[in-house]
Amino acid sequence: MVPTEEPSASERAYRLIRDGVLRGTYAPGSMIGEASLAKQFELSRTPVRLALGRLQQEGWIEIFPKRGAVVRGLSERQVAELAGTRLLLESVSVLEAPAKQRELIAERQYLSIEEQDDALAAGELGQFVELTIAFHRGFVEAGGNSIRVELYDHLADRHRFALFATSQDLITRREEIIAEHRQLVRLMVEGDSDEFRASLGKHVSDNGNAP
């Protein structure tokens, strides 16, 4: 068995800060400092500086020399654009998916829905978020287009941010979300791509352009 390679200090800092941004620990508009982050994570300032530079390139923060970094997050427009892009990728993929592939994906998705329900019931939002992202990715996978899957994966962190930003609504709307997910899988299996697109659009809109 090949031992798992430990992440570098800069990679560890990047993951920790990114996770804090996506989960809302560092809220949009808040200031985060290199020194305080280094102390919090028990790291030197150099890997933290590298991590912040990487996050700025990705658009999550904006660095102000000698002052710190401001968390940007996503604007309402960006969240809406994310929802529209997801709707396009998922609905087109389901439209093109062969029946056998739709059935195979559905088996996995029905299991995921049960896990999603359990996660929400237990208040495990992090687990629910990851399950939901993988669930919706399944619709894109069904189409068999690797480029679309790659594009969808590129949007994953934005999807995470949007989901965590609506975390209280996720708990409140648990039953509705789970029922809507079941309906989406059923429509995919039936090959009703028009109704799938309409239901997905309503599902995303009803949940703040996130789930």
PDB file of N, CA and C in Angstrom, residues 111-132 167 170-175 178:
ATOM      1  N   LEU A 111     -29.931   6.034  -3.653  1.00  0.00           N
ATOM      2  CA  LEU A 111     -29.180   5.773  -2.419  1.00  0.00           C
ATOM      3  C   LEU A 111     -28.680   7.078  -1.819  1.00  0.00           C
ATOM      4  N   SER A 112     -28.208   7.975  -2.678  1.00  0.00           N
ATOM      5  CA  SER A 112     -27.721   9.271  -2.213  1.00  0.00           C
ATOM      6  C   SER A 112     -28.825  10.066  -1.523  1.00  0.00           C
ATOM      7  N   ILE A 113     -30.035   9.999  -2.057  1.00  0.00           N
ATOM      8  CA  ILE A 113     -31.147  10.754  -1.476  1.00  0.00           C
ATOM      9  C   ILE A 113     -31.417  10.306  -0.046  1.00  0.00           C
ATOM     10  N   GLU A 114     -31.343   8.999   0.204  1.00  0.00           N
ATOM     11  CA  GLU A 114     -31.536   8.502   1.566  1.00  0.00           C
ATOM     12  C   GLU A 114     -30.445   9.040   2.484  1.00  0.00           C
ATOM     13  N   GLU A 115     -29.217   9.085   1.988  1.00  0.00           N
ATOM     14  CA  GLU A 115     -28.103   9.617   2.778  1.00  0.00           C
ATOM     15  C   GLU A 115     -28.260  11.116   3.006  1.00  0.00           C
ATOM     16  N   GLN A 116     -28.774  11.818   2.003  1.00  0.00           N
ATOM     17  CA  GLN A 116     -29.025  13.256   2.152  1.00  0.00           C
ATOM     18  C   GLN A 116     -30.044  13.511   3.259  1.00  0.00           C
ATOM     19  N   ASP A 117     -31.107  12.731   3.246  1.00  0.00           N
ATOM     20  CA  ASP A 117     -32.167  12.883   4.247  1.00  0.00           C
ATOM     21  C   ASP A 117     -31.618  12.637   5.644  1.00  0.00           C
ATOM     22  N   ASP A 118     -30.812  11.588   5.786  1.00  0.00           N
ATOM     23  CA  ASP A 118     -30.210  11.272   7.086  1.00  0.00           C
ATOM     24  C   ASP A 118     -29.284  12.395   7.544  1.00  0.00           C
ATOM     25  N   ALA A 119     -28.517  12.947   6.606  1.00  0.00           N
ATOM     26  CA  ALA A 119     -27.573  14.012   6.948  1.00  0.00           C
ATOM     27  C   ALA A 119     -28.308  15.262   7.435  1.00  0.00           C
ATOM     28  N   LEU A 120     -29.373  15.640   6.738  1.00  0.00           N
ATOM     29  CA  LEU A 120     -30.142  16.815   7.158  1.00  0.00           C
ATOM     30  C   LEU A 120     -30.824  16.578   8.502  1.00  0.00           C
ATOM     31  N   ALA A 121     -31.337  15.370   8.696  1.00  0.00           N
ATOM     32  CA  ALA A 121     -32.009  15.045   9.957  1.00  0.00           C
ATOM     33  C   ALA A 121     -31.044  15.147  11.133  1.00  0.00           C
ATOM     34  N   ALA A 122     -29.785  14.806  10.881  1.00  0.00           N
ATOM     35  CA  ALA A 122     -28.768  14.846  11.931  1.00  0.00           C
ATOM     36  C   ALA A 122     -28.077  16.204  12.026  1.00  0.00           C
ATOM     37  N   GLY A 123     -28.454  17.129  11.152  1.00  0.00           N
ATOM     38  CA  GLY A 123     -27.820  18.444  11.155  1.00  0.00           C
ATOM     39  C   GLY A 123     -26.412  18.450  10.608  1.00  0.00           C
ATOM     40  N   GLU A 124     -26.064  17.407   9.843  1.00  0.00           N
ATOM     41  CA  GLU A 124     -24.723  17.302   9.255  1.00  0.00           C
ATOM     42  C   GLU A 124     -24.709  18.037   7.914  1.00  0.00           C
ATOM     43  N   LEU A 125     -24.613  19.355   7.966  1.00  0.00           N
ATOM     44  CA  LEU A 125     -24.715  20.157   6.749  1.00  0.00           C
ATOM     45  C   LEU A 125     -23.560  19.914   5.789  1.00  0.00           C
ATOM     46  N   GLY A 126     -22.352  19.753   6.345  1.00  0.00           N
ATOM     47  CA  GLY A 126     -21.201  19.504   5.481  1.00  0.00           C
ATOM     48  C   GLY A 126     -21.373  18.244   4.657  1.00  0.00           C
ATOM     49  N   GLN A 127     -21.869  17.193   5.296  1.00  0.00           N
ATOM     50  CA  GLN A 127     -22.101  15.935   4.589  1.00  0.00           C
ATOM     51  C   GLN A 127     -23.199  16.101   3.547  1.00  0.00           C
ATOM     52  N   PHE A 128     -24.273  16.814   3.912  1.00  0.00           N
ATOM     53  CA  PHE A 128     -25.361  17.037   2.961  1.00  0.00           C
ATOM     54  C   PHE A 128     -24.876  17.812   1.741  1.00  0.00           C
ATOM     55  N   VAL A 129     -24.066  18.819   1.961  1.00  0.00           N
ATOM     56  CA  VAL A 129     -23.551  19.628   0.851  1.00  0.00           C
ATOM     57  C   VAL A 129     -22.773  18.764  -0.131  1.00  0.00           C
ATOM     58  N   GLU A 130     -21.877  17.922   0.384  1.00  0.00           N
ATOM     59  CA  GLU A 130     -21.074  17.076  -0.504  1.00  0.00           C
ATOM     60  C   GLU A 130     -21.949  16.057  -1.237  1.00  0.00           C
ATOM     61  N   LEU A 131     -22.923  15.490  -0.541  1.00  0.00           N
ATOM     62  CA  LEU A 131     -23.840  14.542  -1.177  1.00  0.00           C
ATOM     63  C   LEU A 131     -24.661  15.215  -2.270  1.00  0.00           C
ATOM     64  N   THR A 132     -25.095  16.443  -2.021  1.00  0.00           N
ATOM     65  CA  THR A 132     -25.915  17.164  -2.994  1.00  0.00           C
ATOM     66  C   THR A 132     -25.130  17.516  -4.243  1.00  0.00           C
ATOM     67  N   SER A 167     -27.874  27.572   4.493  1.00  0.00           N
ATOM     68  CA  SER A 167     -27.897  26.397   5.368  1.00  0.00           C
ATOM     69  C   SER A 167     -29.163  26.297   6.216  1.00  0.00           C
ATOM     70  N   LEU A 170     -31.994  25.026   4.185  1.00  0.00           N
ATOM     71  CA  LEU A 170     -31.858  23.603   3.867  1.00  0.00           C
ATOM     72  C   LEU A 170     -32.515  22.752   4.945  1.00  0.00           C
ATOM     73  N   ILE A 171     -32.304  23.128   6.200  1.00  0.00           N
ATOM     74  CA  ILE A 171     -32.891  22.377   7.307  1.00  0.00           C
ATOM     75  C   ILE A 171     -34.408  22.566   7.331  1.00  0.00           C
ATOM     76  N   THR A 172     -34.849  23.810   7.140  1.00  0.00           N
ATOM     77  CA  THR A 172     -36.281  24.118   7.177  1.00  0.00           C
ATOM     78  C   THR A 172     -37.036  23.413   6.057  1.00  0.00           C
ATOM     79  N   ARG A 173     -36.414  23.343   4.876  1.00  0.00           N
ATOM     80  CA  ARG A 173     -37.083  22.773   3.697  1.00  0.00           C
ATOM     81  C   ARG A 173     -36.653  21.323   3.439  1.00  0.00           C
ATOM     82  N   ARG A 174     -36.231  20.646   4.462  1.00  0.00           N
ATOM     83  CA  ARG A 174     -35.708  19.285   4.295  1.00  0.00           C
ATOM     84  C   ARG A 174     -36.650  18.388   3.502  1.00  0.00           C
ATOM     85  N   GLU A 175     -37.903  18.297   3.912  1.00  0.00           N
ATOM     86  CA  GLU A 175     -38.840  17.382   3.254  1.00  0.00           C
ATOM     87  C   GLU A 175     -39.059  17.762   1.798  1.00  0.00           C
ATOM     88  N   ILE A 178     -35.855  16.899  -0.367  1.00  0.00           N
ATOM     89  CA  ILE A 178     -35.735  15.460  -0.609  1.00  0.00           C
ATOM     90  C   ILE A 178     -36.778  15.002  -1.625  1.00  0.00           C
TER      91      ILE A 178
END
